[in-house]
CSV table of C-alpha atoms and ligand atoms in Angstrom, one decimal:
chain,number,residue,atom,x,y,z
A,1,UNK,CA,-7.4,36.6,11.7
A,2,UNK,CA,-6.1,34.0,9.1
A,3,UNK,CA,-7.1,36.2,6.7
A,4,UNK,CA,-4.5,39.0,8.0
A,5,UNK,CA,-1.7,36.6,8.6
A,6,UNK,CA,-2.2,34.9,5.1
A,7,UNK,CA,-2.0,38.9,3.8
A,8,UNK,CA,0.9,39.9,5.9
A,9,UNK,CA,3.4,36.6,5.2
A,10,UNK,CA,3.4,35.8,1.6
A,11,UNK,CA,5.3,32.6,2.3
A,12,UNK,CA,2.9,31.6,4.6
A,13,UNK,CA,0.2,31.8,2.3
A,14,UNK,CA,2.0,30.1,-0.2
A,15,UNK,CA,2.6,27.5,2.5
A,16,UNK,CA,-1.2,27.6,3.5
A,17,UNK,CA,-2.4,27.6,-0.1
A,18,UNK,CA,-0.5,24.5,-1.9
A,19,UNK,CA,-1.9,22.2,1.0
A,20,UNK,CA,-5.4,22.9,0.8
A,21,UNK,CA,-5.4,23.2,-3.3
A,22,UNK,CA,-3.6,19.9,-3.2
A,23,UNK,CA,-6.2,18.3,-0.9
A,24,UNK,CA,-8.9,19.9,-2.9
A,25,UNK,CA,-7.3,18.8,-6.0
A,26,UNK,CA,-7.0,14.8,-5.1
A,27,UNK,CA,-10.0,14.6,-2.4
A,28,UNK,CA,-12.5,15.9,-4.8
A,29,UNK,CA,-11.3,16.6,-8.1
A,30,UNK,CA,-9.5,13.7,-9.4
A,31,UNK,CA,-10.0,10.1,-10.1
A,32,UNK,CA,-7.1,8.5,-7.8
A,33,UNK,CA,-6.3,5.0,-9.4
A,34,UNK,CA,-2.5,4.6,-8.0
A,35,UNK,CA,-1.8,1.2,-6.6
A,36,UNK,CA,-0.3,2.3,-3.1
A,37,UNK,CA,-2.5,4.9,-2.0
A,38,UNK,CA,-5.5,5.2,0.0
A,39,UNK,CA,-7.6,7.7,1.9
A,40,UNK,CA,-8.0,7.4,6.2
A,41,UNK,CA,-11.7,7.6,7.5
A,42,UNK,CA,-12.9,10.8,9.2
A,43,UNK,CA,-12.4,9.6,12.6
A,44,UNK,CA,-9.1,8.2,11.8
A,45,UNK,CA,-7.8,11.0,10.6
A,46,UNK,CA,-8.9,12.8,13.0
A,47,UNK,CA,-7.2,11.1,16.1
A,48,UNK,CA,-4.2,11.4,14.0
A,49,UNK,CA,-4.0,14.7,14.8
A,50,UNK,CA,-3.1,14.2,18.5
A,51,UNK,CA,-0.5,15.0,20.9
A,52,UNK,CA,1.5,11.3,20.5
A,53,UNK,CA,3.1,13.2,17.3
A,54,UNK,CA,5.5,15.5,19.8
A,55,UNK,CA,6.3,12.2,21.6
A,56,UNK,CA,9.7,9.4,22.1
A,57,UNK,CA,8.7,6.0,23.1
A,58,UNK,CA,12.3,4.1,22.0
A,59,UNK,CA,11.8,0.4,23.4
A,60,UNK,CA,9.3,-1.8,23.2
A,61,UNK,CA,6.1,-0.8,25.4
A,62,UNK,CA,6.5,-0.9,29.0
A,63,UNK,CA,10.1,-1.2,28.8
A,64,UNK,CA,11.0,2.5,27.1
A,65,UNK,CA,13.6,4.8,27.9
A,66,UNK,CA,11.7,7.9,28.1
A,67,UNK,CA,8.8,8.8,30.7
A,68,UNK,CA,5.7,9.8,29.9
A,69,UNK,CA,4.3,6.9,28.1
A,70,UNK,CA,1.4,5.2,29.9
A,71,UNK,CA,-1.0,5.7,27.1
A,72,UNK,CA,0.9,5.5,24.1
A,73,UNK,CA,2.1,1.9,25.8
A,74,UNK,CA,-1.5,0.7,26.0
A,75,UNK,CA,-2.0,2.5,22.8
A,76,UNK,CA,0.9,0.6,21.0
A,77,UNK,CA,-0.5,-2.7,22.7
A,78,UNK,CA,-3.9,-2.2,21.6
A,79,UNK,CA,-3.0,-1.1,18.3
A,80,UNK,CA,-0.9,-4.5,17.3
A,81,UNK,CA,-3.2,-6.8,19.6
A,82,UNK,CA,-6.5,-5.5,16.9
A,83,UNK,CA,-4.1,-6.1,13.6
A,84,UNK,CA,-2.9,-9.6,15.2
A,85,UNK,CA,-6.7,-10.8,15.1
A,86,UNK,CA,-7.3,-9.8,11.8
A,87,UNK,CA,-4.0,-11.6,10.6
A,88,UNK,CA,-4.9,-14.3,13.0
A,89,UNK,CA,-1.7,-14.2,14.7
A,90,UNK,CA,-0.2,-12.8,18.4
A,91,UNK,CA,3.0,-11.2,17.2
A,92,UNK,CA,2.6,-7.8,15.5
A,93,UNK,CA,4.7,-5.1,15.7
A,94,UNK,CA,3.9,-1.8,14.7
A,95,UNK,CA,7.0,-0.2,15.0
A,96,UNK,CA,8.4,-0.2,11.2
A,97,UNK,CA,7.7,3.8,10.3
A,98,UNK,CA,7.3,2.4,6.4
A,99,UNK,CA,7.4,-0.8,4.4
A,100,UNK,CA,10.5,-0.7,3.6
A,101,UNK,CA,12.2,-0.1,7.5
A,102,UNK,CA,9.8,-3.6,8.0
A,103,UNK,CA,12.1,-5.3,5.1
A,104,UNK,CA,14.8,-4.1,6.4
A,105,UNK,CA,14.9,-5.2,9.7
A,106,UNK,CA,13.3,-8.5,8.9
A,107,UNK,CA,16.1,-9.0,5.9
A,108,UNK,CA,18.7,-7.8,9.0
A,109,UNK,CA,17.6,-10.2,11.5
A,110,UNK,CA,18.3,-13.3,9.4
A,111,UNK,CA,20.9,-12.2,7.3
A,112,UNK,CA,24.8,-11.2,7.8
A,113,UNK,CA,26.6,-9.3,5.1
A,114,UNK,CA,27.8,-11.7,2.6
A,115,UNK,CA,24.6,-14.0,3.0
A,116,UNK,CA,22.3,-15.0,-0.1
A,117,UNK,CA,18.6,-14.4,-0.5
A,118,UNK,CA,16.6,-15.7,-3.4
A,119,UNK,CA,13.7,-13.0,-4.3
A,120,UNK,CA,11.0,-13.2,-6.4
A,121,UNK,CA,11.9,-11.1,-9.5
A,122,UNK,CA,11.1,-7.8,-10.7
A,123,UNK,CA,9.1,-9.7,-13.8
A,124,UNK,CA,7.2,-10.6,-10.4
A,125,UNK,CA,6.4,-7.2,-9.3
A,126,UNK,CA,9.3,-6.8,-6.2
A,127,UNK,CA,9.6,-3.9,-4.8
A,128,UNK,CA,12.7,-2.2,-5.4
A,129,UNK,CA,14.0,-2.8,-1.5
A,130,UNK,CA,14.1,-6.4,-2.5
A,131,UNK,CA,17.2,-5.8,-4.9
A,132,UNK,CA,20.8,-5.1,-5.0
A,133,UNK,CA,19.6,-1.5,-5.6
A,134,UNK,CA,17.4,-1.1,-2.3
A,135,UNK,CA,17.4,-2.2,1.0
A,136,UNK,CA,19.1,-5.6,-0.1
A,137,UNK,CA,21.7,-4.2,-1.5
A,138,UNK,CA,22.5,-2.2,1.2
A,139,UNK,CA,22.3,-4.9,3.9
A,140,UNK,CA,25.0,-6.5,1.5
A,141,UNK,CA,23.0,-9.1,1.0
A,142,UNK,CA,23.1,-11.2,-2.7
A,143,UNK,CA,20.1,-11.1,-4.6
A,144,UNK,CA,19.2,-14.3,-6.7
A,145,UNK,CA,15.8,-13.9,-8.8
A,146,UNK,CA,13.5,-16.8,-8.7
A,147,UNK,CA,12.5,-17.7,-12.5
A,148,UNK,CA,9.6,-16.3,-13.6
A,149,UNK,CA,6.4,-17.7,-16.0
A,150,UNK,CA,5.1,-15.6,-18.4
A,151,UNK,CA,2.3,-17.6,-19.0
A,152,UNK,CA,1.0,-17.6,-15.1
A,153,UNK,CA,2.2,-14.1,-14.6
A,154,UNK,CA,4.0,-15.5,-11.7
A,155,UNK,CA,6.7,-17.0,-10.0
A,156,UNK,CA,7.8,-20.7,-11.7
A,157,UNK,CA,7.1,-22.9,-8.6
A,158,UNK,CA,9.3,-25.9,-9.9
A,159,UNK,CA,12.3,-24.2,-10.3
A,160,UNK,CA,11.9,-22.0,-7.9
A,161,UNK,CA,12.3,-24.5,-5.7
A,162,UNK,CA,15.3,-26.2,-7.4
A,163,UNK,CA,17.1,-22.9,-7.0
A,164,UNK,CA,16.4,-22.6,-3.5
A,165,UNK,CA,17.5,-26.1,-2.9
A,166,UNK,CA,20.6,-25.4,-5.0
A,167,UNK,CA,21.6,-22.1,-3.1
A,168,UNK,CA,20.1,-22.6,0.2
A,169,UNK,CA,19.7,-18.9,0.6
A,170,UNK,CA,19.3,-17.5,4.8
A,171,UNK,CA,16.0,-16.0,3.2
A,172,UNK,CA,13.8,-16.4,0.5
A,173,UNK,CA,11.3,-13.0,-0.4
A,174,UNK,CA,7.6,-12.9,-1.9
A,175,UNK,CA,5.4,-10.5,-2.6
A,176,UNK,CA,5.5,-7.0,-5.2
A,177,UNK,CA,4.0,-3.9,-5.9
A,178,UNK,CA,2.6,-5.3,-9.5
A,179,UNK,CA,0.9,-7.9,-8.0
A,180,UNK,CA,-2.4,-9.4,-9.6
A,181,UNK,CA,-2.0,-13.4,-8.4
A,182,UNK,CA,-0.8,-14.4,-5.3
A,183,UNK,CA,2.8,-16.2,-4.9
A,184,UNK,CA,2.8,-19.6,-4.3
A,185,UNK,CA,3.8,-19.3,-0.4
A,186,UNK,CA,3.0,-23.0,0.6
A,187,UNK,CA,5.6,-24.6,-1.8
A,188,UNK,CA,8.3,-22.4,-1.9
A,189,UNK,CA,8.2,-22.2,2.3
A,190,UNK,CA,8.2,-26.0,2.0
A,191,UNK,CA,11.7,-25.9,-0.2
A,192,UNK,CA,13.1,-22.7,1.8
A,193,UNK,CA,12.5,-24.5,5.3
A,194,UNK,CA,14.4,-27.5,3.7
A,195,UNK,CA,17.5,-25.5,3.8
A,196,UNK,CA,16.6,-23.5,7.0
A,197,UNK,CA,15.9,-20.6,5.0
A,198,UNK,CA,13.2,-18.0,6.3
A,199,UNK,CA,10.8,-17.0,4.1
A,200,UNK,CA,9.7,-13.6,4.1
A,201,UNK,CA,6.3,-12.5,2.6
A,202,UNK,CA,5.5,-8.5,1.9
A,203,UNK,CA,2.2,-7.6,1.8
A,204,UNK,CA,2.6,-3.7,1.4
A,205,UNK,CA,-0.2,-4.1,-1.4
A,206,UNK,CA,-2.9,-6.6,-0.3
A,207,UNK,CA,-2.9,-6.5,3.4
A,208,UNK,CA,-6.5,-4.9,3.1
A,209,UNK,CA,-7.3,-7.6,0.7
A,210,UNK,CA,-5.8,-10.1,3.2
A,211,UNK,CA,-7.6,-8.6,6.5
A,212,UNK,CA,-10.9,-8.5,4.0
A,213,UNK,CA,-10.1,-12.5,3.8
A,214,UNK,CA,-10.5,-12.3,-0.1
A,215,UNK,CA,-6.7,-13.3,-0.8
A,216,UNK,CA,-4.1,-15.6,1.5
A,217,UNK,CA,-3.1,-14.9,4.0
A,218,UNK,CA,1.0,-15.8,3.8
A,219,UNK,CA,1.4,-16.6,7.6
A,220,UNK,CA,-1.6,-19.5,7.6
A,221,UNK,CA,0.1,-20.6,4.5
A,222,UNK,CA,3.7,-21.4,6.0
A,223,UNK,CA,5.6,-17.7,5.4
A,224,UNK,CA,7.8,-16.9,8.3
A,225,UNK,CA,7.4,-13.1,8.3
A,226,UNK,CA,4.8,-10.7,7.1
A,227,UNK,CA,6.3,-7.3,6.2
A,228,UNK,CA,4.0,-4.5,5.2
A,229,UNK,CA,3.0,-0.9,4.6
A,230,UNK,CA,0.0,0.7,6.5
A,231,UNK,CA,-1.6,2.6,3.9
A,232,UNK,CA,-1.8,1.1,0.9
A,233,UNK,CA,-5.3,-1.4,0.2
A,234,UNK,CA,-5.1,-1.3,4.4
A,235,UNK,CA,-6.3,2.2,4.4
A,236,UNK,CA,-4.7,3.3,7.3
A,237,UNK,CA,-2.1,6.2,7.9
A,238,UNK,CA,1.7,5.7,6.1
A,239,UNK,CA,3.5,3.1,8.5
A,240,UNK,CA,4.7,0.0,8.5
A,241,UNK,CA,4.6,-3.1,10.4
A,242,UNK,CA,5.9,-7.6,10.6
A,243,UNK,CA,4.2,-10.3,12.4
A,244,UNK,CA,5.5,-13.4,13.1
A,245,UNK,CA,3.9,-16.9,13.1
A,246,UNK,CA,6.5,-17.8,15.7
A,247,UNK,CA,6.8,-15.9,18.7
A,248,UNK,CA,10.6,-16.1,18.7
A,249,UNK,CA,11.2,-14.8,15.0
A,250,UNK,CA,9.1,-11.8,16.8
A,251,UNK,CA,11.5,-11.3,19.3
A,252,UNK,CA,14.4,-11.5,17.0
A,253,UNK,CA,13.2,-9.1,14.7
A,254,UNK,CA,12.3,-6.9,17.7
A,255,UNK,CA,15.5,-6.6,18.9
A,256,UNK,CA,16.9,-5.2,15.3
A,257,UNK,CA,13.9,-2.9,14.2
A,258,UNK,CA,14.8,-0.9,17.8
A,259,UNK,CA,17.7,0.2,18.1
A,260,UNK,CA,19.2,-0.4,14.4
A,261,UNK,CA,16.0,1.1,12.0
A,262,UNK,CA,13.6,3.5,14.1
A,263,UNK,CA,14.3,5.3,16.9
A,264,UNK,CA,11.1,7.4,17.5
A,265,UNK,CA,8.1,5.2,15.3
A,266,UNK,CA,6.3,8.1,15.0
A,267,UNK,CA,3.6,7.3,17.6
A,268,UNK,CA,0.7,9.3,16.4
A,269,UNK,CA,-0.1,6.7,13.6
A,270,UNK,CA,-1.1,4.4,16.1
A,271,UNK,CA,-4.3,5.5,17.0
A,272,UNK,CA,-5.4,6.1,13.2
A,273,UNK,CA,-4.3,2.4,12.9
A,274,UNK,CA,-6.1,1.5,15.3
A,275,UNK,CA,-9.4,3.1,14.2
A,276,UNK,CA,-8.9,1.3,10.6
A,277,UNK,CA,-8.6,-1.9,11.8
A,278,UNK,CA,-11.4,-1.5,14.0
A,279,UNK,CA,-13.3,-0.4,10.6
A,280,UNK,CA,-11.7,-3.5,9.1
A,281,UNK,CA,-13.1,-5.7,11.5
A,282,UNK,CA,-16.5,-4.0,10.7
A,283,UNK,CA,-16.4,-3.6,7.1
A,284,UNK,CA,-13.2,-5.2,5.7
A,285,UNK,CA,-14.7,-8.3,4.7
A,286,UNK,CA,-17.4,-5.6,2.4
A,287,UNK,CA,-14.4,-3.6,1.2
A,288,UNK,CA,-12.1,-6.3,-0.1
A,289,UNK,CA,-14.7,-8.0,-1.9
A,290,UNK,CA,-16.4,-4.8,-3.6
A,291,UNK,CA,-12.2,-3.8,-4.6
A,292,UNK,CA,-11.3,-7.3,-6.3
A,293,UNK,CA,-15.1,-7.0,-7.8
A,294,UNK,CA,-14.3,-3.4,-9.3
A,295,UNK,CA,-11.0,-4.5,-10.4
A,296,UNK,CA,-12.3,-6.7,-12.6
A,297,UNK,CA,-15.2,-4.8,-14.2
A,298,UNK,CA,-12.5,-2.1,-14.7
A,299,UNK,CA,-10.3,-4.7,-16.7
A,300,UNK,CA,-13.4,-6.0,-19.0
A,301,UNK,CA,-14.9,-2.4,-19.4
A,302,UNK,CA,-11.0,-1.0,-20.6
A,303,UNK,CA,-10.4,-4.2,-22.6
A,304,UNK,CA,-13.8,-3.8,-24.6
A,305,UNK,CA,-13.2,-0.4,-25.4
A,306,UNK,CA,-9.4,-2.3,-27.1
A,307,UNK,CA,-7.1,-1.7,-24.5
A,308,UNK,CA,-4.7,-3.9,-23.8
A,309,UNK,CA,-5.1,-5.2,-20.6
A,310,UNK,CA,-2.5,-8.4,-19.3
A,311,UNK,CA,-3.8,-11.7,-18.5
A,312,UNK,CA,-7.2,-12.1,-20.2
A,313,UNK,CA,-6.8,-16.0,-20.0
A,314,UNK,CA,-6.6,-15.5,-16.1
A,315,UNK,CA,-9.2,-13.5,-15.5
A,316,UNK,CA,-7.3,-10.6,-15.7
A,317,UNK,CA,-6.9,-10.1,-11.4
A,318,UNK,CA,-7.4,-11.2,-8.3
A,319,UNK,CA,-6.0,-8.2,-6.7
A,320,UNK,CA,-6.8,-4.5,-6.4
A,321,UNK,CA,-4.7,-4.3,-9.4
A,322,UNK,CA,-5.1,-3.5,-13.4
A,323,UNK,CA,-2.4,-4.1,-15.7
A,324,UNK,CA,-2.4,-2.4,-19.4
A,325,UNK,CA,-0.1,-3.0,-22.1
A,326,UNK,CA,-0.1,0.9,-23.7
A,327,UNK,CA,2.8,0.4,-26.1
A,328,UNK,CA,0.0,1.0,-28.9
A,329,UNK,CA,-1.2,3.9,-27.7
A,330,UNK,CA,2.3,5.6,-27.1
A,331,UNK,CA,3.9,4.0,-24.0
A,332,UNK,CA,3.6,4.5,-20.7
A,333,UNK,CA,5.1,8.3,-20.1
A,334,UNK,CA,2.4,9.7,-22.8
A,335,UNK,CA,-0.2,7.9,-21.6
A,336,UNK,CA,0.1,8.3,-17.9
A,337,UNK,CA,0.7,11.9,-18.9
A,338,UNK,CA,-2.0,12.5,-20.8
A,339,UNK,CA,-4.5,11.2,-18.0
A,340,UNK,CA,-3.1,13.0,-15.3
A,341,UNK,CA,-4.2,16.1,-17.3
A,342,UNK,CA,-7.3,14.7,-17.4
A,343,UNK,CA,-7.1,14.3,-13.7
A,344,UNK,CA,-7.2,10.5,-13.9
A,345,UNK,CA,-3.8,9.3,-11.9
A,346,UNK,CA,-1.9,6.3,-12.7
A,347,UNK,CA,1.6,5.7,-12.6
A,348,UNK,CA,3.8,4.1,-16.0
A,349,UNK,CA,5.3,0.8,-14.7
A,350,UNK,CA,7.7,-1.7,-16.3
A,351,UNK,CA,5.8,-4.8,-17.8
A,352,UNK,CA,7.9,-8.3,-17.8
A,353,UNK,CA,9.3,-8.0,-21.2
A,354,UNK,CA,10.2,-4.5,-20.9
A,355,UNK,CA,14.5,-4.1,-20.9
A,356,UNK,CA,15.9,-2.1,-18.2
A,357,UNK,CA,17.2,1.0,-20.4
A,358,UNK,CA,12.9,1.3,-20.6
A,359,UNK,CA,12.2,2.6,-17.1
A,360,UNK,CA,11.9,6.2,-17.8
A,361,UNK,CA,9.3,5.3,-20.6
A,362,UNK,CA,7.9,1.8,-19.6
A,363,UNK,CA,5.3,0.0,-21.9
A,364,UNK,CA,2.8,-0.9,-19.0
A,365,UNK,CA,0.4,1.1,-16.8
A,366,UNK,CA,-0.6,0.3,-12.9
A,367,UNK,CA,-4.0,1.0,-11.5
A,368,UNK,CA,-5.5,0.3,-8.2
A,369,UNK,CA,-9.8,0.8,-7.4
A,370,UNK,CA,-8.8,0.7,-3.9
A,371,UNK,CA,-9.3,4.0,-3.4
A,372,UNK,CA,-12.1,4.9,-5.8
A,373,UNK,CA,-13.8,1.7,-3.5
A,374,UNK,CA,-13.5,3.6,-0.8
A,375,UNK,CA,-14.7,6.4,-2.2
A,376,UNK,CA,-18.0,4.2,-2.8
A,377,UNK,CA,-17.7,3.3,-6.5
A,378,UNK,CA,-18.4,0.1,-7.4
A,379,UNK,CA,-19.3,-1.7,-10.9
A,380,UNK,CA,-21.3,0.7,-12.6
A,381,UNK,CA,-18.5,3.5,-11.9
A,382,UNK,CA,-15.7,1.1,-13.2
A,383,UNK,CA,-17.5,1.1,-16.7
A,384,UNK,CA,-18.0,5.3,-16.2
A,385,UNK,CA,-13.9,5.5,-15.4
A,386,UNK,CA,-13.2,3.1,-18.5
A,387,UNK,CA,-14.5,4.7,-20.7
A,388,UNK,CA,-12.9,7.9,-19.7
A,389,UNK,CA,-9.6,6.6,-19.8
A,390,UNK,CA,-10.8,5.6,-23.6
A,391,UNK,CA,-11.5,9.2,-24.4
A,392,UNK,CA,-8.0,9.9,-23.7
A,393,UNK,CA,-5.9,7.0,-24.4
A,394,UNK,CA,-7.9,6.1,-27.6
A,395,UNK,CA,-10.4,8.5,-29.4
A,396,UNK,CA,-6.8,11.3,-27.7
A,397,UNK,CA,-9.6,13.7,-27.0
A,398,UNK,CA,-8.8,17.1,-25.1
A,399,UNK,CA,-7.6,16.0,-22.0
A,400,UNK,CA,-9.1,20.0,-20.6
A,401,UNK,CA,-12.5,18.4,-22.2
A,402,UNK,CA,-12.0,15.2,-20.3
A,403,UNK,CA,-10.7,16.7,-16.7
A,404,UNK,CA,-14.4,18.6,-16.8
A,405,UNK,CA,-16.2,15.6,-17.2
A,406,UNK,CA,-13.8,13.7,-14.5
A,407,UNK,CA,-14.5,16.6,-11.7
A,408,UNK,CA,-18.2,16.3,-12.5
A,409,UNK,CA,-18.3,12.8,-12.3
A,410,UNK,CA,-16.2,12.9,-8.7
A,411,UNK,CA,-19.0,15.1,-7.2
A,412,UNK,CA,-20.9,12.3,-6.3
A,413,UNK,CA,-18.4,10.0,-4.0
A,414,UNK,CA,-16.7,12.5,-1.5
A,415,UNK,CA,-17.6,10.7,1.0
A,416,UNK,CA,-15.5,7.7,2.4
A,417,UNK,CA,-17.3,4.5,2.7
A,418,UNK,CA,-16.7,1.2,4.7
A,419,UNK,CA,-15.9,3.1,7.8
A,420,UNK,CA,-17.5,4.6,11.2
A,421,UNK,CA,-19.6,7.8,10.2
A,422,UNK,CA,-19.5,10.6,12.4
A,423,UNK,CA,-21.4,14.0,11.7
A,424,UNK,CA,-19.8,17.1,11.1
A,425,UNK,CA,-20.9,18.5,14.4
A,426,UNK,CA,-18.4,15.6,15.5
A,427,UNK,CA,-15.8,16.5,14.0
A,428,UNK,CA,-15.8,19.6,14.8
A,429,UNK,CA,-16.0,18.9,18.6
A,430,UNK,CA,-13.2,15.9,18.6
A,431,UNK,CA,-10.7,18.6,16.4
A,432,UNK,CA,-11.4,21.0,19.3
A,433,UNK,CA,-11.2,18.5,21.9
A,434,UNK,CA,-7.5,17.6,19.9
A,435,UNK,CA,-6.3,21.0,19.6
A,436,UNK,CA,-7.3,22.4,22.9
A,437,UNK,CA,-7.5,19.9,25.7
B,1,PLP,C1,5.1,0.0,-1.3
B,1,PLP,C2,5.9,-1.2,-1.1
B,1,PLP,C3,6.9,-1.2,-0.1
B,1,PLP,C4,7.4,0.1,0.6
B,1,PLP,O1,6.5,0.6,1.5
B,1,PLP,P1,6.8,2.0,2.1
B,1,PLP,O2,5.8,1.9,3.2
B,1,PLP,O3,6.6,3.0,1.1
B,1,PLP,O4,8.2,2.0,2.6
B,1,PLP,C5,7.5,-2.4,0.2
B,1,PLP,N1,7.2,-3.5,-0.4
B,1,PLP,C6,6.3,-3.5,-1.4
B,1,PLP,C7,6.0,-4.8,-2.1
B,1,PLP,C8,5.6,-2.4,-1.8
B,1,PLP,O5,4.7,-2.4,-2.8
């Protein structure tokens, strides 16, 4: 019957066919080494698929302005009661569709038009919603960078906090999307809460690290806010979420992320977030430390094959993260390029030194072996995917000659790891069960 309809509607075929080549493509085919992605479990993806997608819930849970919500309530309560005991912390709210809606309405809550925040800087791996050009910007809020040390790859503490004494900013940001140490929460919270500034800590990257207690968490460590994505080491569905360590800077931001940045929060992620930190709780601790492991023998296997990777005198990472310097081997665009061809994915990303005019051809490279973790690689693989990326970057072999070698080398880990197995017979009943009640 597909068969016919996929012969009668061209458009639906070509519909039909760029999904499932695409999932083909990067579930089996390619090495997937971007930063901010992940894959779901089985099961979670599965209850993904359920009715809360058709669904408003506006308000908080059992106080909404639509009827028909017993389940999604409990759901929704459930949901941000199992990420609150992994963060070690009662206030979590799930609401945020995305990162970014999470930095917005924390930003909001704290902030009128007009007021100052001081940020840690680009050099530091923000995220663009952190600037005059994102979410900060359009709040009409002032950006002012922390400095930045080369040398530690991260914020400079000491006058960081001079700044924030001298501006006594409403709110003070941490946390980036190239982000291989972690920010010195504990004294810049000290210096922000001086001047009754909030400080506001985004974990979009390292959450999974953070639940997999292998990096701080910012909330123990005196940040005021968490702000995160869903789906990025956290291998959840795309979302977003805050939680508080005070239960009244929850309420505040509560009362902004309803009505002024969601209306609907896309409900049906909350059972697939559910289900991963559930598989968290189980095998978080297992994933986090195999990730930071694998990011590491990634950096040494690509640095003794002479790339460039940053921060050798640190230990290159203590993320999910890998950082190269390819302006030898023809910057960023080429390189990035070249490997996707090869069916390697990474994305070109701006290094410290590089000058703004660079971003369309950046001298840096991101990677991330949280998803090729997941996937159940570990050391041994790390060395494998090094020297790959050497083929291409280095000896510039065919990338065609490489890609062959890369989808062999994928046949082995299609199958996600650190999560709840179900069989096939499984999933075929609980798609039927969600399709057909
Ligand atoms: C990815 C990222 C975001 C944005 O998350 P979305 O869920 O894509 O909106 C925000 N902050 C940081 C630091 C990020 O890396």
């Amino acid at each position: 019957m597909l068969e016919d309809l996929l012969s009668k509607y061209p458009d639906l075929k070509h519909v039909y066919d760029l999904t499932t080549t695409h999932t083909r493509y990067r579930k089996r085919e390619t090495i997937n080494l971007i930063a901010s992605e992940n894959v779901m479990s089985p099961l979670a993806m599965l209850l993904y698929l359920n009715d809360m997608m058709h669904r408003y819930a506006e308000g908080k849970p059992f106080k909404r302005f639509y009827q028909g919500l017993k389940y999604v309530d409990e759901l929704e309560v459930k949901a941000s009661e199992l990420m609150g005991q992994l963060l070690n912390t009662k206030f979590v709210d799930l609401r945020p569709v995305s990162g970014t809606t999470a930095n917005a309405a924390a930003f909001r809550t704290f902030t009128k038009p007009g007021d100052k925040a001081v940020v840690a800087p680009v050099q530091a791996g923000a995220h663009v919603s952190h600037t005059r050009y994102g979410t900060l910007g359009a709040l009409g809020i002032e950006q002012i960078d922390m400095p930045f040390s080369l040398e530690e790859w991260n914020i400079d503490v000491d006058k960081a906090v001079k700044l924030i004494e001298e501006v006594k900013p409403k709110i003070v940001t941490l946390g980036g999307s190239l982000y291989i140490f972690p920010h010195p929460t504990r004294p810049i919270a000290e210096a922000a809460h001086s001047v009754g500034a909030k400080v506001i800590h985004d974990v979009a990257h390292v959450l999974g690290l953070i639940v997999g207690g292998v990096w701080p968490n910012p909330l123990t460590e005196g940040a005021d806010v968490i702000t995160s994505s869903t789906h990025k080491t956290f291998p959840g569905p795309q979302g977003g979420l805050f939680a508080t360590r005070l239960e009244e800077d929850y309420k505040e931001i509560g009362k902004v992320i309803f009505p002024m940045f969601v209306s609907n929060h896309h409900l049906h992620r909350l059972a697939a977030t559910a289900i991963t930190a559930l598989e968290m709780r189980e095998f978080g601790r297992d994933y986090a430390s195999q990730v930071v492991k694998n990011a590491k023998a990634l950096a040494q296997a690509l640095a003794s094959r002479g790339i460039k990777v940053v921060m050798e005198e640190k230990g290159y990472t203590e993320s999910h993260q890998v950082v190269l310097d390819v302006s030898r081997h023809g910057r960023g665009t080429k390189v990035a390029t070249a490997l996707e061809e090869a069916n390697i994915i990474v994305n070109k990303n701006m290094l410290p030194w590089d000058r703004p005019e660079d971003v369309k051809d950046p001298s840096g490279i991101r990677i991330g072996v949280q998803e090729v973790t997941r996937w159940g690689m570990r050391e041994g693989e790390m060395d494998e995917i090094a020297e790959l990326i050497k083929q291409v970057v280095v000896d510039k072999r065919d990338p065609a000659e490489v890609r062959r070698k890369v989808i062999e080398f994928r046949k082995e880990f299609l199958e996600v790891q650190y999560c709840f197995k179900i069989s096939r017979e499984d999933e075929v009943k609980l798609l039927s069960l969600l399709l057909h009640p």
